[in-house]
Tab-separated table of C-alpha atoms and ligand atoms in Angstrom:
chain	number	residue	atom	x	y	z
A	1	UNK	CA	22.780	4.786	-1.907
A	2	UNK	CA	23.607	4.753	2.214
A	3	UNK	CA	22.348	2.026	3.899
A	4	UNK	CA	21.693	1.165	7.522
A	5	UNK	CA	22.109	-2.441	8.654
A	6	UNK	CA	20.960	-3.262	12.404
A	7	UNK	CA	22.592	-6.827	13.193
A	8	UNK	CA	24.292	-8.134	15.979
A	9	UNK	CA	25.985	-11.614	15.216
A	10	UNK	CA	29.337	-9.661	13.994
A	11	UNK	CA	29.809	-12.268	11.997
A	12	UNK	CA	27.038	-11.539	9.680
A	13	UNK	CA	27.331	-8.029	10.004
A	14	UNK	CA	30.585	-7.816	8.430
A	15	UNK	CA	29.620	-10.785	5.626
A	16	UNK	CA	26.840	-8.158	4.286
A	17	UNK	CA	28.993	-5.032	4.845
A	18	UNK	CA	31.679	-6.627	2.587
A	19	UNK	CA	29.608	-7.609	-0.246
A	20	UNK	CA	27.257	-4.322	-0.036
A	21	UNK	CA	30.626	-2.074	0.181
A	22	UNK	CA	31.701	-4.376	-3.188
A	23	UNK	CA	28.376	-3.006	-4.655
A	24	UNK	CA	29.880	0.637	-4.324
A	25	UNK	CA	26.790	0.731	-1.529
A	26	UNK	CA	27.532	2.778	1.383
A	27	UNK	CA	26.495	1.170	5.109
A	28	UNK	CA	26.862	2.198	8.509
A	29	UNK	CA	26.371	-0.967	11.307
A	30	UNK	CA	24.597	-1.244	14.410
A	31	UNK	CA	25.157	-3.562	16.496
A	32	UNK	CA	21.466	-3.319	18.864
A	33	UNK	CA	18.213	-2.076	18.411
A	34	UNK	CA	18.342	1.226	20.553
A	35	UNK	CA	21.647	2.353	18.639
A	36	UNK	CA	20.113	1.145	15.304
A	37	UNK	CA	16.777	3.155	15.954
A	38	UNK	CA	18.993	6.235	17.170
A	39	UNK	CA	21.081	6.127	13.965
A	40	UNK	CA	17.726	5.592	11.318
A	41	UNK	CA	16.857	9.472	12.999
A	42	UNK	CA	19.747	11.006	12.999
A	43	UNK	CA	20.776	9.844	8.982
A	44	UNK	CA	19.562	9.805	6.061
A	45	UNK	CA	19.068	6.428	4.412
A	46	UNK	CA	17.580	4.900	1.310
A	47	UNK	CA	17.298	1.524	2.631
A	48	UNK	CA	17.007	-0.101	6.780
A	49	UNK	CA	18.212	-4.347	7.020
A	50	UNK	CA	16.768	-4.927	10.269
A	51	UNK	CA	17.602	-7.904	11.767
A	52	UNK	CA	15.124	-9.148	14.162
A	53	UNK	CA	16.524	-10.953	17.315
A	54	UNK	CA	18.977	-8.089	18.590
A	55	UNK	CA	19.789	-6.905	21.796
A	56	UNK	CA	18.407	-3.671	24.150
A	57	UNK	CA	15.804	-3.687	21.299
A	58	UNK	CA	13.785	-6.298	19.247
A	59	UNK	CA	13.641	-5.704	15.354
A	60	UNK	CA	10.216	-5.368	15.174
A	61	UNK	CA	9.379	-3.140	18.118
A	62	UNK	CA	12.294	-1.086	16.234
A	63	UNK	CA	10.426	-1.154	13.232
A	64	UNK	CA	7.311	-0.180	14.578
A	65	UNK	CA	8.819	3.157	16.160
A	66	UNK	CA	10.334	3.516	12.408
A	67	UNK	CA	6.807	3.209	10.830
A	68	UNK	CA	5.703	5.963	12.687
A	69	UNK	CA	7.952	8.630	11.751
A	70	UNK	CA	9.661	7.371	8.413
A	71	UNK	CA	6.552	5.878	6.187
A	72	UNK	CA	8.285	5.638	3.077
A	73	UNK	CA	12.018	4.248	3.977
A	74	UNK	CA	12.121	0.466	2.866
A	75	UNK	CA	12.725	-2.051	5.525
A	76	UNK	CA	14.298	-5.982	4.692
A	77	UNK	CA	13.722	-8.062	7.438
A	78	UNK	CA	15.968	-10.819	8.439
A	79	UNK	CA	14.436	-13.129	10.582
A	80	UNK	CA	16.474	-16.279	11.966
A	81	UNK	CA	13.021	-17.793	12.585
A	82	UNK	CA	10.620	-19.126	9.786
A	83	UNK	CA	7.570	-19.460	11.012
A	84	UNK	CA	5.027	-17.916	9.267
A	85	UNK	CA	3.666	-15.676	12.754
A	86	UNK	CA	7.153	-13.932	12.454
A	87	UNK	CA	6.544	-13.034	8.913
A	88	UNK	CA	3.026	-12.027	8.986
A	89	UNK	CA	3.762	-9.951	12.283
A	90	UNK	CA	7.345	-8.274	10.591
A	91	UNK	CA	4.983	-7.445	7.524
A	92	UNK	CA	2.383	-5.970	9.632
A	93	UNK	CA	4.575	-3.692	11.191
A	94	UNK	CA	5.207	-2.509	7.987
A	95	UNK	CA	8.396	-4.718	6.272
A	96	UNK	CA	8.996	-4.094	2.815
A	97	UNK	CA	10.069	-7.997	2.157
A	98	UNK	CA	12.103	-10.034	4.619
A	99	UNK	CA	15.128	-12.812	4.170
A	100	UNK	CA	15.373	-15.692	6.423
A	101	UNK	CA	18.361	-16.806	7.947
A	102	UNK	CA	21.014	-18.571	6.365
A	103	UNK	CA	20.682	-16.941	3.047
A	104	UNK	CA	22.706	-16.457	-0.244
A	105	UNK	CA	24.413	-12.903	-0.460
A	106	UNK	CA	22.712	-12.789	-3.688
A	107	UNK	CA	19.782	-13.046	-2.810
A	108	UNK	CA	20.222	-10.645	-0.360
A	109	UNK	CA	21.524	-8.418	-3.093
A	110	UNK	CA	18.886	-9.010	-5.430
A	111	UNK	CA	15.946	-8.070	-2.414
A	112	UNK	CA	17.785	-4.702	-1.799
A	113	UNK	CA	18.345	-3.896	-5.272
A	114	UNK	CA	14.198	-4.437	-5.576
A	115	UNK	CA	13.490	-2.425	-2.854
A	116	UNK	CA	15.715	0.263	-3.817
A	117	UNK	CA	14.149	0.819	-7.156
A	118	UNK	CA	10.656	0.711	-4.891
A	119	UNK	CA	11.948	2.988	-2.832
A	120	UNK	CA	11.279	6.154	-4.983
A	121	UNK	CA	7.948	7.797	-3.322
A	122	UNK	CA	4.586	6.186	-3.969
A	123	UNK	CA	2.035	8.002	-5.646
A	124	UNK	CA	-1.056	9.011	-3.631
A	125	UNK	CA	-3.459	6.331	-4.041
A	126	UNK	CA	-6.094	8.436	-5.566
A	127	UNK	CA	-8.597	7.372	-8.107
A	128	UNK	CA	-9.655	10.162	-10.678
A	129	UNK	CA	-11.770	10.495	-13.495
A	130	UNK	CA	-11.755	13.978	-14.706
A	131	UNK	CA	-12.531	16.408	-12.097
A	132	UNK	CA	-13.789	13.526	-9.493
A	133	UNK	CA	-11.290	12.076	-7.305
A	134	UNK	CA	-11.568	9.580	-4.334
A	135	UNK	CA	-8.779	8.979	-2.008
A	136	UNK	CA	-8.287	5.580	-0.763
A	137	UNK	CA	-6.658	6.391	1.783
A	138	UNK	CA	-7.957	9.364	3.892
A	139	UNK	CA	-11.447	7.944	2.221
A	140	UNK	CA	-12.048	11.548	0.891
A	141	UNK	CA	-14.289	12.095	-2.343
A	142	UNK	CA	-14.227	15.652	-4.118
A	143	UNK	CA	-15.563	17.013	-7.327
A	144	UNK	CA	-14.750	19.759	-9.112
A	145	UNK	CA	-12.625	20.421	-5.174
A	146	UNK	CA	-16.052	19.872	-3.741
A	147	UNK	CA	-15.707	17.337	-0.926
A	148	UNK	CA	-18.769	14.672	-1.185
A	149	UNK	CA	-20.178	12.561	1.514
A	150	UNK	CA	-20.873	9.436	0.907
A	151	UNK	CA	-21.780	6.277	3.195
A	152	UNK	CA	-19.469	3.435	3.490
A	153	UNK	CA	-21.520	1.473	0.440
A	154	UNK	CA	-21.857	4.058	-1.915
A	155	UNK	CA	-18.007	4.423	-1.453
A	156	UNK	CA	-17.312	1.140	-2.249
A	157	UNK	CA	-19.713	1.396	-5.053
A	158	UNK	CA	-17.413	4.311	-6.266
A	159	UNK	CA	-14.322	2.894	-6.106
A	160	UNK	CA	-15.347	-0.073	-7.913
A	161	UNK	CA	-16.761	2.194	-10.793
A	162	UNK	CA	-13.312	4.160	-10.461
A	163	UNK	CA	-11.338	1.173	-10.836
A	164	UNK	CA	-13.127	0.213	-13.907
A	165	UNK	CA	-13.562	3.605	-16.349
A	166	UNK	CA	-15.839	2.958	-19.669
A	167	UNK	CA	-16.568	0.094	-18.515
A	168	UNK	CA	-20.111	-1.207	-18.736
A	169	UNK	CA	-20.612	-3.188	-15.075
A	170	UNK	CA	-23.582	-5.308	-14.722
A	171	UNK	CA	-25.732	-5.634	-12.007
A	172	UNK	CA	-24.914	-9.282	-11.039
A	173	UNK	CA	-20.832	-7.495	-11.374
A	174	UNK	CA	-21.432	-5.184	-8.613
A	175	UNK	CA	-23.583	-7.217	-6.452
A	176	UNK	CA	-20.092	-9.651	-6.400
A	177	UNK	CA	-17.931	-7.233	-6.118
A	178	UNK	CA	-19.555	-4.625	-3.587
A	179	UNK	CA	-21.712	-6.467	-1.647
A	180	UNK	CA	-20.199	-9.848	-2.248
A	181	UNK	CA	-23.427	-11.417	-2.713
A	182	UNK	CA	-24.770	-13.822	-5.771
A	183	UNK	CA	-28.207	-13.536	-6.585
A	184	UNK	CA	-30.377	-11.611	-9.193
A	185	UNK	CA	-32.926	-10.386	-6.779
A	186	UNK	CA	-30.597	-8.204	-5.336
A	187	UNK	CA	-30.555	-5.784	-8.431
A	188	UNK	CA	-33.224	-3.846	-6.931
A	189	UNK	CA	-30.523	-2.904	-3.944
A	190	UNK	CA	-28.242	-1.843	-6.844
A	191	UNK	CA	-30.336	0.619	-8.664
A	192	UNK	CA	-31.285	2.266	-5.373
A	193	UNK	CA	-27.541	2.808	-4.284
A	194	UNK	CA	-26.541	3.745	-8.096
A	195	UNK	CA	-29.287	6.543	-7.966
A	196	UNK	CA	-27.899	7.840	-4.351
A	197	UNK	CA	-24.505	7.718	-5.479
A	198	UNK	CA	-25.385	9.128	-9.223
A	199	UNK	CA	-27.403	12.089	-6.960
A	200	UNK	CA	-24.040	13.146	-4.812
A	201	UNK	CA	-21.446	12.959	-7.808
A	202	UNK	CA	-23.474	14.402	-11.212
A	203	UNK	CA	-26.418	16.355	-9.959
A	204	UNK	CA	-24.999	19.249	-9.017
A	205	UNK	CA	-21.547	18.480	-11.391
A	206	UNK	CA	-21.054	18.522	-15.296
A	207	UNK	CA	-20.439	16.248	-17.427
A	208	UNK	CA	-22.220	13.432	-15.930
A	209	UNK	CA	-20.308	10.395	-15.493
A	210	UNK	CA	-22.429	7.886	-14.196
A	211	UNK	CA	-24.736	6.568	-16.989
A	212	UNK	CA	-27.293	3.386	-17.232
A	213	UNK	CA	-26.678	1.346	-20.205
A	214	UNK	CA	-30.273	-0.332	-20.627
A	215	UNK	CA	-30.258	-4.296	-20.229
A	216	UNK	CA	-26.495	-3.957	-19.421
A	217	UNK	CA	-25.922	-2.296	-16.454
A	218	UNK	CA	-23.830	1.079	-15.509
A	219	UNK	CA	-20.851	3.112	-16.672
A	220	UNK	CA	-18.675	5.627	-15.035
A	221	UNK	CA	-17.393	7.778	-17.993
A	222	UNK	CA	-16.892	10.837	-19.838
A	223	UNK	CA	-19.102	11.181	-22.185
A	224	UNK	CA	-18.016	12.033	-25.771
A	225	UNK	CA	-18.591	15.319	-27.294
B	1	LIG	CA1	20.411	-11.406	15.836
């Protein structure tokens, strides 16, 4: 596992080399942001510890140009400041987890064990039942490799179906959870967008997957032979 640590208090630098080099880890050090973001390109590493005050370059304006050519390498923050605007804006930029400043080297340890073990690529986040699949995140739906359009609510109609298979949802369920509203007079609104959504997805498709269950409400499924 090679490692890249970006931290310029030498003392600290050499305090994490020494106990990461004791873990049979391998690290290269920079010592400022432009030679840290320099060295992230030109090797190959399983893990970046960025920290975030550094010279010629902040961490997180480093991390940023990071995010946008290396999405999957895992980032640990360490942040000297802990305020909760630092962490919120380190996570934005995309941080895997961040340590604040002083901290145990076990605990550092135990963070870049985690994120090692994450650091294994992510599945697609695709939902899929049978030949229907809905991508969360380029918000494509296909059937059968058919690509369906559907409007922003009939989406989020979908994925909540998706994320609950043979499940029977009731009308006062998806009104919550779709349109985040409370009342039974809504369920009128419901049975309209089920029929749009049922017309775009089974109509034209086999099996049919989006059934009524009378006096319960709806199920996505495949029905049983
Ligand atoms: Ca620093």
């Amino acid at each position: 596992m090679h490692i890249l640590l970006v931290e310029d208090e030498k003392k600290v630098a050499s305090f994490i080399q020494r106990g990461l080099e004791a873990e049979h880890y391998t690290i290269d050090v920079a010592y400022d942001g432009e030679t840290g973001l320099t060295q992230v390109f030109d090797g190959d590493y399983d893990l970046l510890i960025l920290d975030v005050m550094l010279p010629k370059r902040d961490g997180l304006s480093v991390l940023q140009e990071v995010r946008r050519h290396k999405l999957n390498l895992p980032v640990l923050l360490l942040t000297a400041r802990d305020t909760v605007a630092d962490k919120v804006a380190g996570l934005d930029r995309g941080a895997d987890d961040y340590l604040t400043k002083p901290f145990a080297f076990e605990e550092l340890l135990a963070r870049v064990r985690a994120l090692l073990r994450r650091g294994a690529p992510m599945p697609a986040p695709v939902l899929t039942l049978t030949n229907l699949h809905l991508d969360l995140v380029t918000r494509q739906v296909t059937r059968a490799g058919k690509r369906i359009d559907l409007t922003a609510k009939e989406f989020a109609l979908l994925e909540f179906f998706l994320r609950h298979p043979g499940r029977v949802l009731s009308r006062t369920l998806i009104a919550q959870h779709v349109w985040g509203v409370d009342f039974d007079t809504f369920t009128n609104v419901i049975d309209v967008y089920v029929n749009y959504l049922r017309k775009k997805i089974d109509t034209d498709f086999e099996p049919k997957l989006l059934h009524t269950v009378r006096g319960a409400g709806y199920v996505l499924k495949v029905p049983e032979i």
